[in-house]
XYZ file of N, CA and C in Angstrom:
309
model
N 0.849 -1.167 0.000
C 0.000 0.000 0.000
C 0.897 1.233 0.000
N 0.630 2.092 -0.935
C 1.383 3.341 -1.021
C 0.465 4.484 -0.646
N 1.031 5.434 0.037
C 0.247 6.595 0.453
C 0.667 7.783 -0.412
N -0.307 8.426 -0.952
C -0.051 9.638 -1.737
C -0.339 10.842 -0.860
N 0.686 11.604 -0.597
C 0.525 12.809 0.210
C 0.406 14.032 -0.705
N 0.242 15.163 -0.078
C 0.142 16.390 -0.888
C 1.488 16.683 -1.560
N 1.383 17.158 -2.763
C 2.581 17.502 -3.520
C 3.009 18.917 -3.149
N 4.268 19.049 -2.787
C 4.793 20.360 -2.406
C 5.715 20.836 -3.520
N 5.386 21.986 -4.046
C 6.252 22.575 -5.066
C 6.756 23.918 -4.554
N 7.923 24.228 -4.922
C 8.459 25.529 -4.527
C 8.936 26.250 -5.779
N 8.751 27.538 -5.758
C 9.151 28.363 -6.882
C 10.103 29.426 -6.363
N 11.266 29.454 -6.913
C 12.252 30.460 -6.534
C 12.268 31.510 -7.635
N 11.890 32.717 -7.264
C 11.848 33.795 -8.243
C 13.269 34.319 -8.444
N 13.727 34.335 -9.711
C 15.091 34.836 -9.950
C 15.142 36.348 -9.738
N 16.332 36.820 -9.416
C 16.511 38.251 -9.249
C 16.218 38.951 -10.576
N 15.523 40.084 -10.516
C 15.225 40.768 -11.769
C 16.492 41.333 -12.409
N 16.583 41.135 -13.696
C 17.731 41.643 -14.445
C 17.386 43.056 -14.903
N 18.232 44.039 -14.595
C 17.911 45.396 -15.025
C 17.885 45.489 -16.550
N 16.874 46.160 -17.040
C 16.708 46.310 -18.476
C 17.653 47.391 -18.992
N 18.395 47.124 -20.049
C 19.310 48.144 -20.571
C 18.529 49.316 -21.158
N 19.096 50.500 -21.045
C 18.438 51.690 -21.572
C 18.673 51.796 -23.068
N 17.689 52.406 -23.756
C 17.823 52.540 -25.203
C 17.908 53.997 -25.659
N 17.566 54.976 -24.833
C 17.730 56.405 -25.108
C 17.023 56.865 -26.379
N 15.828 56.321 -26.665
C 15.126 56.678 -27.892
C 14.661 58.134 -27.862
N 14.120 58.607 -26.750
C 13.629 59.982 -26.704
C 14.764 60.993 -26.841
N 15.863 60.749 -26.161
C 17.010 61.641 -26.266
C 17.545 61.652 -27.702
N 17.587 60.484 -28.341
C 18.049 60.400 -29.723
C 17.104 61.132 -30.661
N 15.804 61.015 -30.415
C 14.828 61.718 -31.258
C 14.988 63.230 -31.100
N 15.189 63.699 -29.864
C 15.402 65.121 -29.625
C 16.656 65.602 -30.361
N 17.741 64.854 -30.253
C 18.972 65.237 -30.937
C 18.815 65.199 -32.452
N 18.018 64.268 -32.956
C 17.781 64.209 -34.396
C 17.046 65.458 -34.869
N 16.090 65.935 -34.080
C 15.300 67.091 -34.480
C 16.030 68.419 -34.258
N 16.785 68.548 -33.171
C 17.306 69.855 -32.788
C 18.827 69.962 -32.758
N 19.544 68.911 -32.494
C 21.021 68.945 -32.408
C 21.561 67.828 -33.276
N 21.663 68.090 -34.573
C 22.046 67.001 -35.471
C 23.302 67.330 -36.273
N 24.406 67.742 -35.604
C 25.613 68.007 -36.381
C 26.206 66.704 -36.902
N 26.609 66.717 -38.157
C 27.217 65.545 -38.799
C 26.304 64.317 -38.726
N 25.007 64.518 -38.611
C 23.996 63.444 -38.542
C 24.204 62.511 -37.343
N 24.866 62.987 -36.293
C 25.096 62.137 -35.119
C 23.792 61.803 -34.410
N 22.850 62.745 -34.390
C 21.557 62.478 -33.756
C 20.802 61.371 -34.471
N 20.839 61.394 -35.799
C 20.157 60.354 -36.568
C 20.808 58.992 -36.358
N 22.136 58.963 -36.355
C 22.840 57.698 -36.133
C 22.547 57.173 -34.729
N 22.470 58.085 -33.742
C 22.110 57.670 -32.384
C 20.700 57.101 -32.354
N 19.786 57.698 -33.132
C 18.414 57.178 -33.193
C 18.394 55.768 -33.775
N 19.217 55.514 -34.775
C 19.287 54.167 -35.365
C 19.764 53.160 -34.317
N 20.815 53.511 -33.574
C 21.310 52.591 -32.541
C 20.300 52.434 -31.401
N 19.558 53.487 -31.096
C 18.532 53.382 -30.053
C 17.425 52.425 -30.462
N 17.027 52.486 -31.707
C 15.980 51.572 -32.192
C 16.504 50.136 -32.219
N 17.762 49.959 -32.599
C 18.356 48.614 -32.542
C 18.386 48.092 -31.107
N 18.715 48.979 -30.154
C 18.747 48.564 -28.749
C 17.358 48.166 -28.281
N 16.344 48.931 -28.672
C 14.975 48.591 -28.271
C 14.548 47.268 -28.896
N 14.898 47.028 -30.141
C 14.557 45.759 -30.788
C 15.228 44.577 -30.082
N 16.492 44.731 -29.714
C 17.201 43.661 -29.003
C 16.624 43.454 -27.609
N 16.159 44.525 -26.979
C 15.555 44.394 -25.651
C 14.254 43.607 -25.745
N 13.474 43.864 -26.775
C 12.222 43.124 -26.968
C 12.512 41.667 -27.301
N 13.617 41.407 -28.009
C 13.996 40.045 -28.378
C 14.699 39.301 -27.243
N 14.718 39.889 -26.030
C 15.311 39.258 -24.845
C 16.805 39.008 -25.023
N 17.506 39.974 -25.602
C 18.956 39.893 -25.761
C 19.579 41.097 -25.057
N 19.698 41.043 -23.711
C 20.147 42.232 -22.977
C 21.602 42.602 -23.239
N 22.450 41.664 -23.585
C 23.853 41.974 -23.846
C 24.018 42.874 -25.068
N 23.400 42.470 -26.161
C 23.478 43.265 -27.382
C 22.714 44.570 -27.225
N 21.585 44.528 -26.532
C 20.813 45.752 -26.301
C 21.626 46.759 -25.500
N 22.357 46.281 -24.505
C 23.204 47.177 -23.721
C 24.316 47.790 -24.552
N 24.890 47.004 -25.449
C 25.952 47.506 -26.316
C 25.425 48.600 -27.248
N 24.293 48.333 -27.884
C 23.686 49.343 -28.757
C 23.267 50.575 -27.953
N 22.766 50.367 -26.754
C 22.343 51.484 -25.909
C 23.519 52.368 -25.503
N 24.648 51.756 -25.163
C 25.838 52.550 -24.816
C 26.338 53.348 -26.022
N 26.300 52.731 -27.198
C 26.716 53.447 -28.405
C 25.796 54.632 -28.659
N 24.483 54.419 -28.492
C 23.529 55.511 -28.682
C 23.761 56.625 -27.667
N 24.076 56.256 -26.432
C 24.341 57.262 -25.399
C 25.559 58.098 -25.753
N 26.630 57.464 -26.184
C 27.848 58.198 -26.534
C 27.622 59.103 -27.746
N 26.867 58.623 -28.723
C 26.556 59.461 -29.881
C 25.672 60.636 -29.481
N 24.740 60.415 -28.558
C 23.886 61.504 -28.090
C 24.686 62.558 -27.342
N 25.638 62.125 -26.541
C 26.480 63.081 -25.824
C 27.288 63.912 -26.817
N 27.867 63.252 -27.816
C 28.651 63.970 -28.827
C 27.768 64.941 -29.612
N 26.564 64.505 -29.990
C 25.660 65.374 -30.753
C 25.235 66.576 -29.925
N 24.925 66.358 -28.646
C 24.501 67.469 -27.793
C 25.647 68.460 -27.584
N 26.838 67.962 -27.328
C 27.988 68.860 -27.117
C 28.297 69.657 -28.374
N 28.369 68.979 -29.514
C 28.638 69.692 -30.762
C 27.524 70.671 -31.111
N 26.287 70.288 -30.855
C 25.169 71.195 -31.115
C 25.239 72.446 -30.263
N 25.593 72.297 -29.000
C 25.709 73.457 -28.111
C 26.868 74.349 -28.544
N 28.004 73.751 -28.882
C 29.173 74.535 -29.308
C 28.868 75.286 -30.605
N 28.260 74.618 -31.564
C 27.930 75.275 -32.835
C 26.925 76.398 -32.606
N 25.952 76.203 -31.742
C 24.977 77.253 -31.443
C 25.654 78.459 -30.805
N 26.542 78.234 -29.865
C 27.253 79.343 -29.212
C 28.115 80.096 -30.226
N 28.802 79.373 -31.096
C 29.630 80.023 -32.112
C 28.769 80.856 -33.062
N 27.632 80.319 -33.489
C 26.752 81.068 -34.401
C 26.211 82.331 -33.734
N 25.798 82.242 -32.493
C 25.298 83.420 -31.784
C 26.400 84.455 -31.633
N 27.597 84.004 -31.283
C 28.734 84.923 -31.141
C 29.044 85.626 -32.461
N 29.065 84.874 -33.557
C 29.336 85.478 -34.858
C 28.241 86.467 -35.263
N 26.984 86.148 -34.977
C 25.895 87.072 -35.294
C 26.000 88.351 -34.487
N 26.330 88.247 -33.216
C 26.478 89.441 -32.379
C 27.652 90.281 -32.865
N 28.763 89.637 -33.204
C 29.915 90.384 -33.707
C 29.595 91.074 -35.031
N 28.872 90.394 -35.900
C 28.482 90.989 -37.179
C 27.539 92.164 -36.959
N 26.574 92.008 -36.085
C 25.628 93.080 -35.788
C 26.356 94.285 -35.198
N 27.302 94.061 -34.309
C 28.080 95.150 -33.713
C 28.950 95.846 -34.752
N 29.494 95.104 -35.711
C 30.314 95.730 -36.751
C 29.465 96.605 -37.649
N 28.192 96.250 -37.870
C 27.294 97.102 -38.652
C 26.939 98.372 -37.902
N 26.823 98.294 -36.593
C 26.450 99.460 -35.784
C 27.603 100.443 -35.633
N 28.823 99.993 -35.739
C 29.981 100.875 -35.555
C 30.058 101.874 -36.702
N 29.723 101.479 -37.904
C 29.804 102.347 -39.061
C 28.720 103.412 -39.108
N 27.664 103.299 -38.339
C 26.557 104.274 -38.346
C 26.884 105.458 -37.451
N 26.483 106.663 -37.912
C 26.711 107.844 -37.060
C 25.721 107.976 -35.948
């Protein structure tokens, strides 16, 4: 005679793996407003690749694409700010040179 007792199952929940960032919004902003040398657009491409890899459950590749997008976004933002400052400075200098000649 065999006795069947209650079946005990245990479930161990694995630690959550942090999801890699894809920086899509930052890349979109840089594409629209700070796009020197098309760096914002290239960052947007890498951000979309990172999001696709994240959906495909490939966090290693998604993290790599996300880091590349982050570095491109930083470069695009820095170059965009520098170019904007230079353009404003040149416009002010040009405007001042026009005012000097007037009596």
